[in-house]
Short mmCIF file of C-alpha atoms in Angstrom, two decimals:
data_model
loop_
_atom_site.label_atom_id
_atom_site.label_comp_id
_atom_site.label_asym_id
_atom_site.label_seq_id
_atom_site.Cartn_x
_atom_site.Cartn_y
_atom_site.Cartn_z
CA MET A 1 71.56 125.08 125.81
CA ILE A 2 72.13 122.69 122.54
CA LYS A 3 69.11 121.15 121.54
CA VAL A 4 69.88 117.82 119.96
CA ASN A 5 67.84 115.68 117.22
CA ASP A 6 68.83 112.27 116.26
CA SER A 7 67.30 112.23 113.18
CA VAL A 8 70.31 113.98 111.87
CA VAL A 9 72.61 111.06 111.70
CA ARG A 10 70.23 109.21 110.45
CA GLU A 11 69.81 111.79 107.40
CA LEU A 12 73.45 112.31 106.94
CA ARG A 13 73.61 108.25 106.75
CA SER A 14 70.95 108.10 104.44
CA ARG A 15 72.99 110.46 102.23
CA GLY A 16 76.26 108.46 102.11
CA ARG A 17 78.69 107.41 103.50
CA PHE A 18 78.95 109.41 106.72
CA ASP A 19 81.66 107.84 108.96
CA ALA A 20 82.30 110.89 111.38
CA SER A 21 82.20 108.46 114.77
CA LYS A 22 85.39 106.93 113.83
CA CYS A 23 87.58 110.36 114.54
CA PHE A 24 89.38 110.29 118.22
CA SER A 25 89.26 114.00 118.12
CA CYS A 26 93.38 113.95 118.11
CA GLY A 27 93.62 117.19 115.61
CA THR A 28 95.58 116.54 113.27
CA CYS A 29 93.39 117.74 111.01
CA THR A 30 93.21 120.90 112.32
CA ALA A 31 96.90 121.34 112.50
CA LEU A 32 97.34 120.35 108.96
CA CYS A 33 94.15 122.40 107.32
CA PRO A 34 95.34 124.78 104.85
CA VAL A 35 92.33 126.97 105.54
CA GLY A 36 93.64 127.19 108.73
CA LEU A 37 89.99 127.28 110.63
CA PRO A 38 90.05 126.01 113.93
CA ILE A 39 86.77 124.25 113.99
CA LEU A 40 86.92 122.27 111.08
CA PRO A 41 86.28 119.72 111.21
CA ARG A 42 86.31 118.02 114.27
CA GLU A 43 83.99 120.09 116.53
CA ILE A 44 81.48 119.70 113.61
CA PHE A 45 81.76 116.22 113.51
CA ARG A 46 80.93 116.85 117.42
CA TYR A 47 77.58 118.31 116.96
CA ALA A 48 76.43 116.46 113.85
CA LEU A 49 77.25 113.04 115.38
CA LEU A 50 74.82 114.72 118.90
CA GLY A 51 72.03 115.90 116.19
CA ALA A 52 72.74 119.16 116.90
CA GLN A 53 71.29 120.73 113.99
CA GLU A 54 71.25 124.34 114.87
CA GLU A 55 74.92 124.44 115.89
CA LEU A 56 75.86 123.32 112.60
CA ILE A 57 73.73 126.11 111.19
CA LYS A 58 75.26 128.35 113.01
CA ARG A 59 78.75 127.15 111.37
CA GLN A 60 77.66 127.15 108.43
CA ASP A 61 80.85 129.77 107.28
CA GLU A 62 83.34 127.44 108.20
CA ILE A 63 80.95 124.19 106.64
CA PHE A 64 81.31 126.03 103.51
CA SER A 65 85.26 127.39 104.12
CA CYS A 66 86.44 123.43 103.45
CA LEU A 67 88.13 123.25 100.32
CA LEU A 68 87.55 118.97 99.85
CA CYS A 69 91.17 118.74 99.39
CA ARG A 70 91.75 115.73 101.74
CA MET A 71 95.32 117.28 103.21
CA CYS A 72 93.70 116.23 106.69
CA GLU A 73 91.99 112.76 105.71
CA GLU A 74 95.74 112.17 103.76
CA ASN A 75 96.89 112.28 107.23
CA CYS A 76 94.04 111.05 109.54
CA PRO A 77 95.08 108.31 112.15
CA GLU A 78 91.55 107.07 112.04
CA GLY A 79 91.00 107.14 107.89
CA VAL A 80 87.78 109.09 108.44
CA GLY A 81 86.41 110.04 105.48
CA ILE A 82 86.50 113.91 106.45
CA SER A 83 85.70 115.65 102.67
CA GLY A 84 82.99 113.49 102.29
CA ASN A 85 81.38 113.69 105.61
CA ILE A 86 81.92 117.69 104.99
CA ARG A 87 79.74 117.37 102.02
CA LEU A 88 77.34 115.35 103.31
CA ILE A 89 76.65 117.73 106.10
CA ARG A 90 76.25 120.74 103.52
CA GLY A 91 73.91 118.36 101.58
CA LEU A 92 71.64 118.00 104.35
CA LEU A 93 72.18 122.19 105.45
CA ASN A 94 71.64 122.92 101.95
CA GLU A 95 68.11 121.14 102.11
CA LYS A 96 67.25 122.26 105.45
CA VAL A 97 68.15 126.12 105.02
CA LEU A 98 67.67 126.45 101.42
CA GLY A 99 65.24 124.23 100.40
CA LEU A 100 67.94 122.99 97.80
CA MET B 1 82.62 141.59 100.86
CA SER B 2 81.81 138.30 99.02
CA LEU B 3 78.53 137.80 97.56
CA LYS B 4 75.95 135.68 100.00
CA ARG B 5 76.59 132.07 100.08
CA GLU B 6 72.53 131.60 99.29
CA ASP B 7 73.19 133.40 96.26
CA VAL B 8 75.61 131.58 94.58
CA LEU B 9 74.43 128.57 95.94
CA THR B 10 70.57 129.06 94.32
CA ILE B 11 72.26 130.40 91.22
CA LEU B 12 74.20 127.61 90.83
CA ALA B 13 71.37 125.07 91.66
CA GLN B 14 69.30 126.82 89.04
CA ASN B 15 72.26 127.17 85.99
CA ILE B 16 72.71 123.47 86.68
CA GLY B 17 69.17 122.37 86.80
CA ILE B 18 68.08 124.54 83.99
CA ARG B 19 71.11 124.78 81.56
CA GLY B 20 73.45 122.24 82.74
CA SER B 21 76.31 124.08 83.70
CA ALA B 22 77.89 125.77 86.47
CA PHE B 23 78.91 128.38 83.94
CA PRO B 24 76.72 128.87 81.08
CA VAL B 25 78.39 130.45 78.42
CA ALA B 26 77.71 130.02 74.60
CA SER B 27 78.22 127.01 72.93
CA SER B 28 80.90 128.86 70.43
CA ALA B 29 83.00 129.62 73.32
CA LEU B 30 83.12 125.81 74.75
CA THR B 31 83.81 124.52 71.19
CA ALA B 32 86.13 127.31 69.85
CA TRP B 33 89.39 125.11 70.61
CA ALA B 34 88.77 122.55 68.26
CA GLU B 35 88.56 124.48 65.39
CA GLY B 36 90.79 123.48 62.57
CA LEU B 37 91.95 120.64 64.29
CA GLY B 38 89.77 118.23 62.64
CA ILE B 39 88.55 115.83 64.91
CA ARG B 40 85.76 114.13 64.27
CA LYS B 41 82.34 114.43 66.06
CA GLY B 42 81.21 111.46 68.87
CA GLY B 43 82.50 107.74 67.89
CA HIS B 44 83.51 105.46 70.89
CA THR B 45 86.10 106.99 72.19
CA VAL B 46 85.78 110.63 72.98
CA LEU B 47 88.19 113.58 74.17
CA TYR B 48 86.23 115.12 77.09
CA THR B 49 86.54 118.81 78.39
CA GLY B 50 84.15 119.06 81.29
CA HIS B 51 84.29 123.04 79.65
CA MET B 52 86.59 123.35 82.40
CA TYR B 53 89.60 125.01 80.50
CA GLN B 54 87.23 127.04 78.25
CA ILE B 55 85.09 128.73 81.22
CA ILE B 56 88.91 130.05 82.79
CA PRO B 57 88.32 133.50 80.60
CA PHE B 58 85.10 134.23 81.84
CA ILE B 59 85.44 133.42 85.41
CA LEU B 60 88.77 135.84 85.26
CA GLY B 61 86.63 138.54 83.41
CA MET B 62 83.45 137.80 86.14
CA GLN B 63 85.75 138.75 88.77
CA ASN B 64 87.34 141.82 86.91
CA ARG B 65 83.46 142.78 86.88
CA GLU B 66 83.19 141.92 90.65
CA ALA B 67 83.16 145.13 92.44
CA LEU B 68 80.38 146.53 90.25
CA MET B 69 78.05 143.37 91.80
CA ARG B 70 79.60 143.91 95.08
CA SER B 71 78.47 147.68 94.80
CA ALA B 72 75.15 146.56 93.74
CA PRO B 73 71.98 147.68 96.27
CA SER B 74 71.21 144.14 98.67
CA TRP B 75 67.97 143.64 97.06
CA GLY B 76 69.92 143.16 93.91
CA MET B 77 71.21 140.12 94.09
CA LYS B 78 67.10 138.60 95.30
CA VAL B 79 66.34 140.06 91.82
CA ALA B 80 68.91 138.39 90.24
CA ARG B 81 67.89 134.87 91.87
CA LEU B 82 64.24 135.82 90.55
CA ILE B 83 65.01 136.25 86.93
CA ASN B 84 67.81 133.84 86.61
CA PRO B 85 65.85 130.73 86.12
CA VAL B 86 64.20 133.11 82.86
CA ILE B 87 66.78 135.23 81.77
CA ASN B 88 70.76 133.63 81.39
CA LEU B 89 72.40 135.95 84.15
CA THR B 90 75.82 134.48 83.62
CA ARG B 91 76.00 135.14 80.19
CA VAL B 92 74.69 138.49 80.50
CA VAL B 93 77.41 139.56 83.20
CA THR B 94 80.43 137.48 80.90
CA LEU B 95 79.42 139.59 77.87
CA GLY B 96 82.43 140.60 76.38
CA ALA B 97 84.20 139.77 79.68
CA ALA B 98 86.68 137.00 78.44
CA HIS B 99 89.77 138.61 77.39
CA PRO B 100 91.07 137.22 73.84
CA LEU B 101 94.38 136.22 75.09
CA ASP B 102 93.28 134.65 78.14
CA VAL B 103 90.68 132.48 75.28
CA LEU B 104 93.68 131.72 73.72
CA ARG B 105 96.17 130.73 76.22
CA TYR B 106 93.18 128.21 77.75
CA ASN B 107 91.54 126.96 73.99
CA ARG B 108 95.43 126.60 73.31
CA VAL B 109 95.65 124.07 76.51
CA LEU B 110 93.03 121.75 75.08
CA ARG B 111 94.80 121.96 71.70
CA ASP B 112 97.91 120.85 72.64
CA VAL B 113 96.23 117.74 74.90
CA ALA B 114 94.64 116.68 71.66
CA THR B 115 97.82 117.43 69.43
CA LEU B 116 99.51 115.66 72.56
CA LEU B 117 97.54 112.45 71.92
CA ARG B 118 97.94 112.49 68.41
CA SER B 119 101.47 112.50 68.82
CA CYS B 120 100.97 109.01 70.59
CA GLY B 121 98.67 107.58 67.74
CA VAL B 122 95.78 107.79 70.26
CA GLU B 123 92.37 108.01 68.42
CA PHE B 124 89.63 110.10 69.75
CA GLY B 125 86.34 112.06 68.74
CA TYR B 126 84.68 115.05 70.51
CA LEU B 127 80.98 115.50 71.21
CA TYR B 128 81.25 119.73 70.46
CA GLU B 129 77.64 121.29 71.18
CA TYR B 130 76.95 117.89 73.10
CA GLU B 131 79.39 117.72 75.44
CA GLU B 132 78.12 118.37 79.11
CA TYR B 133 79.68 119.77 82.06
CA ALA B 134 80.29 116.95 84.52
CA GLY B 135 79.00 118.93 87.94
CA ALA B 136 81.99 118.64 90.18
CA LEU B 137 81.05 122.11 91.85
CA PRO B 138 76.93 121.13 92.75
CA TYR B 139 78.36 118.06 94.08
CA ASP B 140 81.20 119.78 96.39
CA MET B 141 78.79 122.15 97.29
CA GLY B 142 76.50 119.11 98.56
CA LEU B 143 73.37 120.34 95.51
CA ASP B 144 72.89 116.37 95.68
CA ARG B 145 69.13 116.78 94.15
CA VAL B 146 70.44 118.83 91.01
CA PHE B 147 73.31 117.02 90.73
CA LEU B 148 72.13 113.69 90.75
CA LYS B 149 69.31 114.19 87.97
CA HIS B 150 72.37 116.31 86.14
CA ALA B 151 74.12 113.28 86.46
CA HIS B 152 71.93 110.86 85.23
CA ARG B 153 70.82 113.16 82.31
CA VAL B 154 74.52 113.42 80.98
CA TYR B 155 75.39 109.78 81.32
CA LYS B 156 72.12 109.10 79.33
CA LYS B 157 73.59 111.07 76.71
CA LEU B 158 76.60 109.62 76.56
CA LYS B 159 75.08 106.21 76.32
CA GLY B 160 72.94 107.30 73.35
CA PHE B 161 76.13 108.43 71.63
CA GLY B 162 77.44 105.42 72.15
CA ILE B 163 80.17 106.40 74.03
CA ARG B 164 82.58 103.60 75.63
CA ARG B 165 85.58 105.54 76.57
CA LEU B 166 86.11 109.26 77.61
CA ILE B 167 89.65 110.98 77.65
CA THR B 168 89.27 113.77 80.45
CA VAL B 169 91.71 116.48 80.53
CA ASP B 170 91.29 118.06 84.19
CA PRO B 171 91.12 116.26 87.77
CA HIS B 172 87.45 117.70 88.50
CA THR B 173 86.11 116.05 85.69
CA THR B 174 88.08 112.72 86.14
CA GLU B 175 87.16 112.46 89.99
CA MET B 176 83.79 113.04 88.57
CA PHE B 177 83.59 110.36 85.59
CA LYS B 178 86.01 107.88 87.24
CA ASN B 179 84.94 107.54 90.85
CA VAL B 180 81.34 109.56 91.66
CA TYR B 181 79.47 108.72 88.43
CA PRO B 182 80.14 104.85 88.70
CA GLU B 183 79.16 105.96 92.85
CA VAL B 184 75.44 107.42 92.15
CA ILE B 185 74.49 105.62 88.50
CA GLU B 186 74.17 101.79 89.06
CA GLY B 187 75.42 100.19 85.73
CA PHE B 188 77.78 103.04 84.72
CA ASP B 189 79.88 101.32 82.45
CA ILE B 190 82.14 103.76 80.92
CA GLU B 191 85.63 103.43 80.74
CA VAL B 192 87.66 106.47 81.86
CA VAL B 193 91.65 107.31 81.19
CA ASN B 194 92.88 110.89 82.07
CA TYR B 195 95.15 112.29 79.44
CA LEU B 196 98.20 112.71 81.30
CA GLU B 197 97.98 108.48 82.10
CA LEU B 198 97.63 107.97 78.49
CA LEU B 199 100.93 109.82 78.02
CA ALA B 200 102.41 108.66 80.59
CA GLU B 201 101.78 104.65 79.26
CA ARG B 202 102.07 105.77 75.10
CA TRP B 203 104.44 108.89 74.70
CA ARG B 204 107.63 107.91 73.58
CA PRO B 205 109.35 111.64 72.52
CA LYS B 206 112.42 112.00 70.35
CA VAL B 207 115.01 113.82 72.36
CA LYS B 208 117.92 116.05 70.96
CA GLY B 209 121.17 117.39 72.71
CA GLY B 210 120.23 117.95 77.32
CA GLY B 211 117.03 117.89 78.01
CA HIS B 212 115.33 121.09 78.60
CA LYS B 213 117.38 123.36 81.36
CA ARG B 214 114.44 126.11 82.76
CA PRO B 215 114.21 125.08 86.27
CA PHE B 216 110.36 124.47 86.33
CA VAL B 217 108.27 124.17 89.70
CA ILE B 218 106.03 121.58 90.03
CA HIS B 219 102.62 122.20 91.63
CA ASP B 220 100.25 119.22 92.30
CA SER B 221 96.39 119.76 92.04
CA CYS B 222 95.07 118.12 95.37
CA VAL B 223 92.65 115.87 93.13
CA TYR B 224 94.93 114.43 90.97
CA SER B 225 96.85 113.33 94.06
CA ARG B 226 94.44 112.75 96.42
CA TYR B 227 91.48 111.65 94.69
CA LEU B 228 93.07 110.08 91.50
CA GLY B 229 96.67 109.02 92.70
CA ILE B 230 97.55 111.12 89.77
CA PHE B 231 101.36 112.20 90.24
CA GLU B 232 104.31 110.10 88.98
CA GLU B 233 102.32 110.15 85.79
CA PRO B 234 103.01 114.00 84.90
CA ARG B 235 106.53 113.87 86.40
CA SER B 236 107.53 110.81 84.05
CA ILE B 237 106.34 112.46 81.32
CA LEU B 238 108.25 115.65 81.84
CA ARG B 239 111.36 113.67 82.57
CA ARG B 240 111.01 111.96 79.27
CA ILE B 241 110.69 115.28 77.35
CA GLY B 242 114.16 116.06 79.49
CA VAL B 243 112.52 119.17 81.41
CA GLU B 244 114.10 119.66 85.06
CA PHE B 245 111.77 120.90 87.66
CA GLN B 246 111.53 121.39 91.51
CA GLU B 247 109.62 119.68 94.30
CA PRO B 248 108.24 121.80 96.86
CA LEU B 249 108.07 120.61 100.18
CA LEU B 250 104.58 119.75 100.15
CA SER B 251 104.47 117.80 96.80
CA LYS B 252 102.14 114.45 95.40
CA ARG B 253 100.30 113.11 97.94
CA LEU B 254 100.93 115.92 100.30
CA THR B 255 100.02 119.10 97.93
CA HIS B 256 99.07 121.95 99.34
CA CYS B 257 95.86 123.77 97.75
CA CYS B 258 95.37 126.26 95.40
CA GLY B 259 92.58 127.67 97.40
CA GLY B 260 90.50 127.11 93.79
CA PRO B 261 87.23 124.98 95.77
CA ILE B 262 85.91 127.53 97.74
CA GLU B 263 86.51 130.76 95.52
CA SER B 264 82.95 131.02 94.58
CA ILE B 265 81.70 131.85 98.09
CA PHE B 266 85.44 132.84 99.66
CA PRO B 267 86.75 134.61 97.26
CA GLU B 268 89.60 136.40 99.84
CA ARG B 269 90.15 133.00 101.85
CA ALA B 270 90.79 131.33 98.59
CA LYS B 271 93.31 134.04 98.07
CA GLU B 272 94.71 133.52 101.18
CA VAL B 273 95.02 129.43 100.79
CA ALA B 274 96.82 130.50 97.19
CA LYS B 275 99.34 133.31 98.93
CA ALA B 276 100.21 130.14 100.89
CA ARG B 277 100.81 127.88 98.20
CA MET B 278 102.99 130.54 95.97
CA GLU B 279 105.39 131.57 99.27
CA GLN B 280 105.96 127.42 99.18
CA LEU B 281 106.46 127.77 95.12
CA GLU B 282 108.14 131.15 94.34
CA PRO B 283 111.72 130.78 96.27
CA LEU B 284 112.04 127.91 94.02
CA GLY B 285 111.66 129.32 90.54
CA ARG B 286 110.11 132.02 88.81
CA GLU B 287 108.41 128.95 86.17
CA ILE B 288 105.48 126.96 87.80
CA VAL B 289 104.14 123.76 86.09
CA THR B 290 100.32 123.45 86.98
CA MET B 291 97.73 120.27 85.43
CA CYS B 292 94.35 122.02 86.82
CA PRO B 293 92.66 124.89 85.33
CA ILE B 294 91.93 125.68 88.58
CA CYS B 295 94.85 125.68 89.54
CA HIS B 296 96.11 127.92 87.13
CA LEU B 297 93.49 130.72 88.04
CA ASN B 298 94.02 130.96 91.55
CA LEU B 299 97.76 130.83 91.71
CA GLY B 300 97.85 133.29 88.99
CA ALA B 301 96.01 135.70 91.13
CA VAL B 302 98.29 136.19 93.15
CA LYS B 303 101.35 135.85 91.75
CA ASP B 304 104.19 138.34 90.74
CA GLU B 305 104.56 139.97 87.57
CA ASN B 306 108.35 138.00 87.20
CA ILE B 307 106.36 135.01 87.80
CA GLN B 308 105.13 132.13 84.74
CA LEU B 309 102.49 129.64 85.17
CA TRP B 310 102.49 127.06 82.51
CA ASP B 311 99.78 124.42 82.08
CA ILE B 312 101.66 120.91 81.72
CA ALA B 313 100.00 120.76 78.18
CA THR B 314 101.61 123.63 76.87
CA ILE B 315 105.27 123.20 77.81
CA LEU B 316 105.16 119.45 76.40
CA ARG B 317 104.11 121.04 73.24
CA ASP B 318 106.48 123.30 73.14
CA ILE B 319 109.49 121.53 74.11
CA GLN B 320 108.10 118.66 71.61
CA LYS B 321 108.11 122.08 69.01
CA GLU B 322 111.78 123.10 69.69
CA GLN B 323 112.79 119.35 69.39
CA GLY B 324 111.30 119.59 65.88
CA GLY B 325 109.12 116.61 66.29
CA ASN B 326 105.03 115.55 66.58
CA GLY B 327 105.61 111.91 66.84
CA ASN B 328 106.90 109.39 68.79
CA GLY B 329 110.74 108.78 68.67
#
């Protein structure tokens, strides 16, 4: 069972421009990712939008594996600020998990 | 096995918060490149290195010692996190680790940048020991609190020196000052220009004969290309001095990352990304042009012995010297 917490999205939006809701999950980003992790970044965005904080915590390795190289963003048909969103999720996790 | 993410992030946050740098090495190592160049201290316009080229020899040295660090007991990093606020562990771990030839190579890039700028009449100062790291790594890693505090401190210092214009030399520092600082600091009013933009605008070298016939392969940095839109400038400059170069299939706005951004946390994954990029570059030629110290470091870690990596500033300066000139034509 996934626990959801609606404060996650609110917190992400308070940290900066979190526009993951524009993503329609086409998978272009995943196909182009130089790291080749299948989860990045579509599923991560779904978990963030749902407020599934525990799922994000479980996937920290993938979230911190993103190069922020913007190859995905350059080709995203919806113009999602993918690397910025990932950076905001990192910030949230650093605060919640490490207290940093 | 790599160092744990929480250890790396905690030590990074401590270093930024306490020492103002992701990789706090001795100030003399950061300013040595400028020795003998007679660059004035301060001024309205300064050449801003952001320490990026200078720290690469120390990162290389630390990588050579990483096996030793990994063999340390699991509590070793916990102890490191406890004592790092008091004792600068980066200094301890990198003591004597930088190879003198690497120091010369990366310092030379900065000297070449300064000489090239001077050759087209650009006047600038340098902040020497007062220059600060811009904060790209903590920003990218989402260490927002320490980054924001650091950025405000750096801006206050720049304003205190009366800086109106920064000439940056690497993509990460350029992105921080050009796009991130104005977003997080209200009223940020310092002009930021990258040296490649300045050279593209002003450099008119004398070219003798048919140009330079070594076939170079060009590798764009992700940050220059996709964050800053700087990819025609280096090509324009290389063509101007007669350099021929090959374009990989993935270049300009579609360039392939070198893996550098995750090297500190996932070194093995970073190497896989770098290898994938080298496989695209190597078939096109044996001399590769980079424009970013992080790209140079990461591609250098996976290249074959017969491949040479050059920073663009060094190539430009070498050819300028071959052509027997220092100034604009």
